[in-house]
CSV table of C-alpha atoms in Angstrom, one decimal:
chain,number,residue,atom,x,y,z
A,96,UNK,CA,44.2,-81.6,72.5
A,97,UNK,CA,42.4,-78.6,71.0
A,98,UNK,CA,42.6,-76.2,67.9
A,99,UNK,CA,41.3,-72.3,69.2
A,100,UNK,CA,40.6,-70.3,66.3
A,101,UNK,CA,41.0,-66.4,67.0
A,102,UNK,CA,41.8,-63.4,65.2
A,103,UNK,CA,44.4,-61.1,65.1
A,104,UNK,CA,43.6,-58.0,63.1
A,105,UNK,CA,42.9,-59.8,59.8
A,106,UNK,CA,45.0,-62.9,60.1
A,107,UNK,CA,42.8,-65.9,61.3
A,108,UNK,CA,45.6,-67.4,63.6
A,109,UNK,CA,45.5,-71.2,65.2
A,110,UNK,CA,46.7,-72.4,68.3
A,111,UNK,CA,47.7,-76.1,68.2
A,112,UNK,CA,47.4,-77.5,71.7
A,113,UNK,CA,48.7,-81.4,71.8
A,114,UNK,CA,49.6,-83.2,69.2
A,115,UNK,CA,48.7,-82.3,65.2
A,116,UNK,CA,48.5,-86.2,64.8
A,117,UNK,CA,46.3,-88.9,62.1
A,118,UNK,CA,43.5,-88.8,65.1
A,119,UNK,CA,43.0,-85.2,64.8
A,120,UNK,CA,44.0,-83.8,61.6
A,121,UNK,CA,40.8,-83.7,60.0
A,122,UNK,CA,39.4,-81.2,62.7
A,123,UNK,CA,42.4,-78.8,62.2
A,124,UNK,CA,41.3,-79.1,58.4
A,125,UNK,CA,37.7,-78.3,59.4
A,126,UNK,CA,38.2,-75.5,61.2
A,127,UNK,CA,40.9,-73.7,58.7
A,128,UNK,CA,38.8,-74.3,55.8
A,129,UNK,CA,35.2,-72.9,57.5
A,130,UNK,CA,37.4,-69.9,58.0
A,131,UNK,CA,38.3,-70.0,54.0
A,132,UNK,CA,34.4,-70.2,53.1
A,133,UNK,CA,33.9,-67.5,54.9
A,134,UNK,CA,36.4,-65.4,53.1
A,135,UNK,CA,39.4,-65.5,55.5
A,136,UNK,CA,42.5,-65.2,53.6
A,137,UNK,CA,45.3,-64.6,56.1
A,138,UNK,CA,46.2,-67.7,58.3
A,139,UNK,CA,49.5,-68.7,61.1
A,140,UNK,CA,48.8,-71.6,62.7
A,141,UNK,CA,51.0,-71.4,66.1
A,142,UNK,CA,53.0,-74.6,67.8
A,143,UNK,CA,53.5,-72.7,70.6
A,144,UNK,CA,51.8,-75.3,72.5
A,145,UNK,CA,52.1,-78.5,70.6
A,146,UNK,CA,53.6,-81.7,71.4
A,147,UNK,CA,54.7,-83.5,68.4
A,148,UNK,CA,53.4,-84.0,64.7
A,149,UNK,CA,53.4,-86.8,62.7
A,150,UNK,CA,53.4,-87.2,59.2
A,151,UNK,CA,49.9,-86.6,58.7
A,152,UNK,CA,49.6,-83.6,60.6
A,153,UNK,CA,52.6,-83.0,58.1
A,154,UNK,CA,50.1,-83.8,55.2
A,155,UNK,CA,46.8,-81.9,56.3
A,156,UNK,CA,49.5,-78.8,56.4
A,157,UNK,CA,50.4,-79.1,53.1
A,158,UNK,CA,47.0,-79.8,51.8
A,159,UNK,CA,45.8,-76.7,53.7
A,160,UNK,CA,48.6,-74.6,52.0
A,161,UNK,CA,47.6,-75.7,48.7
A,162,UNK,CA,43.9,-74.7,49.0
A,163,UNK,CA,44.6,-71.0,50.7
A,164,UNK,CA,46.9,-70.1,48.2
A,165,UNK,CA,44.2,-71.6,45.8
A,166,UNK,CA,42.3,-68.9,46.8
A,167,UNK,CA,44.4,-66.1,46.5
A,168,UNK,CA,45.6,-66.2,50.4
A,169,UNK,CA,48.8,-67.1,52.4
A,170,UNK,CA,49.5,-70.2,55.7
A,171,UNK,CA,52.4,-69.5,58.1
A,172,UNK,CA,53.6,-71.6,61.0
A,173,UNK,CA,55.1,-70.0,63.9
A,174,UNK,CA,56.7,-71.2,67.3
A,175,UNK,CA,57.9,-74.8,66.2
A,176,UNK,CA,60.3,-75.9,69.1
A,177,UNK,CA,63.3,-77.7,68.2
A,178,UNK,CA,61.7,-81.2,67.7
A,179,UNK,CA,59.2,-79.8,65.6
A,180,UNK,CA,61.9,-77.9,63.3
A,181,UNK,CA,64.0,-81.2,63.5
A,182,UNK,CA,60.5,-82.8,61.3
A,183,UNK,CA,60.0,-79.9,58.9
A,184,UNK,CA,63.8,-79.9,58.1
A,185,UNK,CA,64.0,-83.8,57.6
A,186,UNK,CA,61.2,-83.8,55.4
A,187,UNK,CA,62.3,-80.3,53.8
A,188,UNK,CA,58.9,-79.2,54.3
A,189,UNK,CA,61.0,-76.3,55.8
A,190,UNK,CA,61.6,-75.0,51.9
A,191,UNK,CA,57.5,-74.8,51.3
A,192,UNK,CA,56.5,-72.9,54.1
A,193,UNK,CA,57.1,-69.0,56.0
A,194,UNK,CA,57.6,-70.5,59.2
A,195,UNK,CA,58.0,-67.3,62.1
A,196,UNK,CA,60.5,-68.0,64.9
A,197,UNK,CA,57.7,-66.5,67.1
A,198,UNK,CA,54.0,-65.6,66.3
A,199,UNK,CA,54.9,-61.6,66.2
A,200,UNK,CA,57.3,-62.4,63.4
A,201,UNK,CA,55.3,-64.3,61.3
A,202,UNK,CA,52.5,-61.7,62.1
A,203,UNK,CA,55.0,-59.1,60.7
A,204,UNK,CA,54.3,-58.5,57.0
A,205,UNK,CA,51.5,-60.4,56.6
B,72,UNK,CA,65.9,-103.5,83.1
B,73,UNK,CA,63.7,-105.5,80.8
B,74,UNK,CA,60.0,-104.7,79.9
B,75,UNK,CA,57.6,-106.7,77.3
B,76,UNK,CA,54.5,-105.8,76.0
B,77,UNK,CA,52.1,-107.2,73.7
B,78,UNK,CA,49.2,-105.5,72.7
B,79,UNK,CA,46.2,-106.4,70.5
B,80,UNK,CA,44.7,-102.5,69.9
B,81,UNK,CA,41.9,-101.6,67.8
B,82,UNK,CA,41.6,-100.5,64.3
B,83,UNK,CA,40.9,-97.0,64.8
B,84,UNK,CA,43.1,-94.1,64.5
B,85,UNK,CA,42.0,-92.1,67.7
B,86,UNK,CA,43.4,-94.9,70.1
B,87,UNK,CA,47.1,-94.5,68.8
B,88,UNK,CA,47.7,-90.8,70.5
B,89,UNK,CA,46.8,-93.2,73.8
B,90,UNK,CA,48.5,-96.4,72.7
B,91,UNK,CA,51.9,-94.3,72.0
B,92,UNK,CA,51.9,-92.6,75.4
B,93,UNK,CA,51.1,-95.9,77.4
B,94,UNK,CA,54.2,-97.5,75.5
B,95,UNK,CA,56.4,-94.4,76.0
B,96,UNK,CA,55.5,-94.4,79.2
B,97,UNK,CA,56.9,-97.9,80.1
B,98,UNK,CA,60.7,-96.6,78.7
B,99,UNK,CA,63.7,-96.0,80.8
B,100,UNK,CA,63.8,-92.5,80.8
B,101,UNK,CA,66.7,-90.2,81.9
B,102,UNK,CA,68.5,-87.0,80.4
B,103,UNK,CA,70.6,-89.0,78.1
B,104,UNK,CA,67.6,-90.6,76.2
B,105,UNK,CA,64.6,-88.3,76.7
B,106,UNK,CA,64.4,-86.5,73.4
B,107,UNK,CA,65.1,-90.2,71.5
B,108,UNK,CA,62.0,-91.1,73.3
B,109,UNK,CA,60.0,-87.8,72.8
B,110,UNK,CA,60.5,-87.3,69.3
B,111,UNK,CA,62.4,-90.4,67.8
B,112,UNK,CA,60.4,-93.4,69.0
B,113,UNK,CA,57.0,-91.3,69.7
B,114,UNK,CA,56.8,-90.6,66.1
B,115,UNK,CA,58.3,-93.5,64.9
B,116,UNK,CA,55.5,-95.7,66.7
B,117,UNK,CA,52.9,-93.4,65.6
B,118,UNK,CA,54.1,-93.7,62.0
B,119,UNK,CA,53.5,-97.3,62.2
B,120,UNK,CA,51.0,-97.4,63.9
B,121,UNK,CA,48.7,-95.2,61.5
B,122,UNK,CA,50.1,-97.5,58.6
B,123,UNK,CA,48.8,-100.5,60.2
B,124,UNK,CA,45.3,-98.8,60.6
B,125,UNK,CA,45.2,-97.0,57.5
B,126,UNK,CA,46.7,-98.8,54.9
B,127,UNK,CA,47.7,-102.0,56.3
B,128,UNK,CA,44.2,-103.0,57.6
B,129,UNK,CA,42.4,-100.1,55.3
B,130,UNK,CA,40.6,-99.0,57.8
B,131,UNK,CA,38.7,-102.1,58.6
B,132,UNK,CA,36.8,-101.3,62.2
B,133,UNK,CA,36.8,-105.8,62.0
B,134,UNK,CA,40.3,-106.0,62.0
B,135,UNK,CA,43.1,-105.4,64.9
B,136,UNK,CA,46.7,-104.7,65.3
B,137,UNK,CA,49.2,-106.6,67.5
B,138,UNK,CA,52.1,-104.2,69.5
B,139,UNK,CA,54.9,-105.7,70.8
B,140,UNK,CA,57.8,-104.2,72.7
B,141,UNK,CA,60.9,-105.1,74.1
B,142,UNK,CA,62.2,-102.2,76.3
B,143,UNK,CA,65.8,-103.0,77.4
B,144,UNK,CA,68.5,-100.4,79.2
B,145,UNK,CA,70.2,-100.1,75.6
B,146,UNK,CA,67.0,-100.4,73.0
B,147,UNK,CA,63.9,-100.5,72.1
B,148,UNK,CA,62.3,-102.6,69.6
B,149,UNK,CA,58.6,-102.0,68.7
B,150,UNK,CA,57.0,-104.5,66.1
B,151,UNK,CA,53.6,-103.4,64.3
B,152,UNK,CA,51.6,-106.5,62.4
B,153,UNK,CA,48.7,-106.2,60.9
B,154,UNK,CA,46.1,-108.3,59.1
B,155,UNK,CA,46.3,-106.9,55.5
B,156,UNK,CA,48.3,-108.2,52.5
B,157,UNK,CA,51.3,-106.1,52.9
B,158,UNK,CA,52.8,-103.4,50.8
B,159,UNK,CA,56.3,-103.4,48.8
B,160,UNK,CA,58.2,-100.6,51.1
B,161,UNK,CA,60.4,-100.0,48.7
B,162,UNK,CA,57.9,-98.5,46.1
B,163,UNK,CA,57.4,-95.5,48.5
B,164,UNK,CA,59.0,-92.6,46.6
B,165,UNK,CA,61.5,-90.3,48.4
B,166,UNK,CA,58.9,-87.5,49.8
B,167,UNK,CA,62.0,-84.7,49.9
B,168,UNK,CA,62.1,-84.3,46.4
B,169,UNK,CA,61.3,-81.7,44.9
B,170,UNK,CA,58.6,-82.9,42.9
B,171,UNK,CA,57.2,-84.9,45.7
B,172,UNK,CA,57.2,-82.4,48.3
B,173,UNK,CA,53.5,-81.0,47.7
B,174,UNK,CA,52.1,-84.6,48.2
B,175,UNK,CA,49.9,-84.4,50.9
B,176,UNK,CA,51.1,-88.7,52.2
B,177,UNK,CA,54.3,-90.4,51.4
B,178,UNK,CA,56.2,-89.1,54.9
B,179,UNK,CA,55.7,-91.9,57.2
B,180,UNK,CA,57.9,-94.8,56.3
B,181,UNK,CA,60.5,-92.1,55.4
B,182,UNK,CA,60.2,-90.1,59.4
B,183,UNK,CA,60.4,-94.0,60.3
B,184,UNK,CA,63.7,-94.4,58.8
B,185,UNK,CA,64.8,-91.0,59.9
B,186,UNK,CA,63.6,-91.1,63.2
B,187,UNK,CA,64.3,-95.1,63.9
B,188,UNK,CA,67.6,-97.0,64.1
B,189,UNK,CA,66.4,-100.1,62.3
B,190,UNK,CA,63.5,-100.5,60.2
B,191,UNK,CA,62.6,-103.7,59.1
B,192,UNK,CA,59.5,-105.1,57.2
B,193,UNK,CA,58.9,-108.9,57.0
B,194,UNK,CA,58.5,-110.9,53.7
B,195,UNK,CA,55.1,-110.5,53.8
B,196,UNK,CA,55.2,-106.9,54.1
B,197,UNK,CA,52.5,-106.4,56.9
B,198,UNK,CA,54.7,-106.5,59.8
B,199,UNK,CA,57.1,-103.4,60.9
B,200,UNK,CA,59.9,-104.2,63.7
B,201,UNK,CA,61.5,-100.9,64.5
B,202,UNK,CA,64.7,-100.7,67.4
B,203,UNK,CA,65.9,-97.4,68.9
B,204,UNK,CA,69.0,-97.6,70.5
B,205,UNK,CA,69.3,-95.8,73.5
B,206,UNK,CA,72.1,-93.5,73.9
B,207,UNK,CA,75.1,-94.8,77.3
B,208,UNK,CA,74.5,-92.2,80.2
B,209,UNK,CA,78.0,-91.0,79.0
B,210,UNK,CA,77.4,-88.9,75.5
B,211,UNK,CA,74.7,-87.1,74.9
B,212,UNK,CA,71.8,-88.6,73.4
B,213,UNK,CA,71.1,-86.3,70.4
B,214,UNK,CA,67.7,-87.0,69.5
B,215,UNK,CA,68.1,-87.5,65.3
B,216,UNK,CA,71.5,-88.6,64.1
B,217,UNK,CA,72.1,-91.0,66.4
């Protein structure tokens, strides 16, 4: 399982390979707010490749969420397969964030 | 088909990702079932696990946490015990509410309910036995509801 940071244009966008699970959660957090510090605003973290989530992958999401739009900026998930959508909808998590059926649409507007 | 396992893993949250997949692993799995398996009892067991780890044995690198599993043609039935004091699981407040929907924890016991066909907690409160009933080859096995 991995988290690669890239950029596209001015939106710092994160692929979640494997699972977004208690064991790893903290390094997704890392790596989204060393981005922050250094002044990145614009964030999509991408399931396009992910497994499953559980709820504290859930958690660091919503933690994550809070402290961008602390700082003025905006977190959009993109690409959840159906399992994934099943998760955010149970837990209505759906209602808190902009979540892009594919990364081009939640690139669009940004 | 009938499988058992009992396993004494340790206290550490990196080893569930491997624990869940070894159990998963041991399932009957066919069309019918897959996604009940996938999702339902992946992140069910996962829930419980990190419970166990987290809050049920606080972390404790001394301490360990018994798996056991029945896997049967029409269920499975996982039980999580650890060694810590329990917790009332009925003091957990509903995480969909509005007001609780920005807490960062509060979602596993509620995915586990969700997710699981039973949940059920002994007295003591430090044991979880979960059962996932697996769907007859002939309906389809929708991976939430059922």
């Amino acid at each position: 399982m991995a988290f690669h940071v890239r950029k596209e244009g001015d939106v710092t966008v994160v692929d979640v390979d494997g699972q977004l699970i208690v064991g790893n959660r903290q390094e997704l957090k890392q790596k989204v707010l060393a981005e922050l510090e250094k002044g990145e605003r614009r964030f999509l973290i991408d399931f396009s490749s992910t497994g499953y989530i559980d709820s504290s992958g859930l958690g660091v999401l919503v933690s994550l969420s809070k402290k961008v739009r602390e700082q003025g900026g905006e977190l959009r998930l993109s690409s959840l397969n159906e399992d994934l959508r099943t998760l955010f909808e149970l837990t209505k998590l759906d209602t808190l964030f902009r979540i892009g059926t594919t990364r081009e649409e939640a690139l669009q507007g940004f | 088909m009938n499988t058992e396992l009992v396993l004494e893993i340790p206290n550490d949250v990196h080893a569930i990702e491997e624990v869940v997949r070894y159990v998963v692993e041991q399932c009957p799995c066919c069309e019918e079932n897959a996604r009940k398996l996938q999702l339902n009892f992946r992140v069910g067991l996962t829930e419980a696990l990190s419970n166990a780890i987290l809050y049920g044995n606080g972390r404790d690198p001394s301490k360990r946490v018994r798996v056991e599993v029945a896997v049967q043609s029409a269920k499975v039935t996982a039980r999580v015990t650890d060694e810590g004091n329990g917790f009332d699981p009925t003091a957990i407040p509903d995480p969909t509410l509005p007001r609780n929907r920005q807490r960062v924890g509060g979602r596993g016991l509620f995915l586990m309910r969700q997710l699981m066909d039973e949940v059920r907690f002994n007295e003591r409160g430090n044991s979880v036995t979960l059962i996932l009933r697996l769907p007859s080859g002939n309906r389809l096995g929708g991976g939430v509801e059922a």
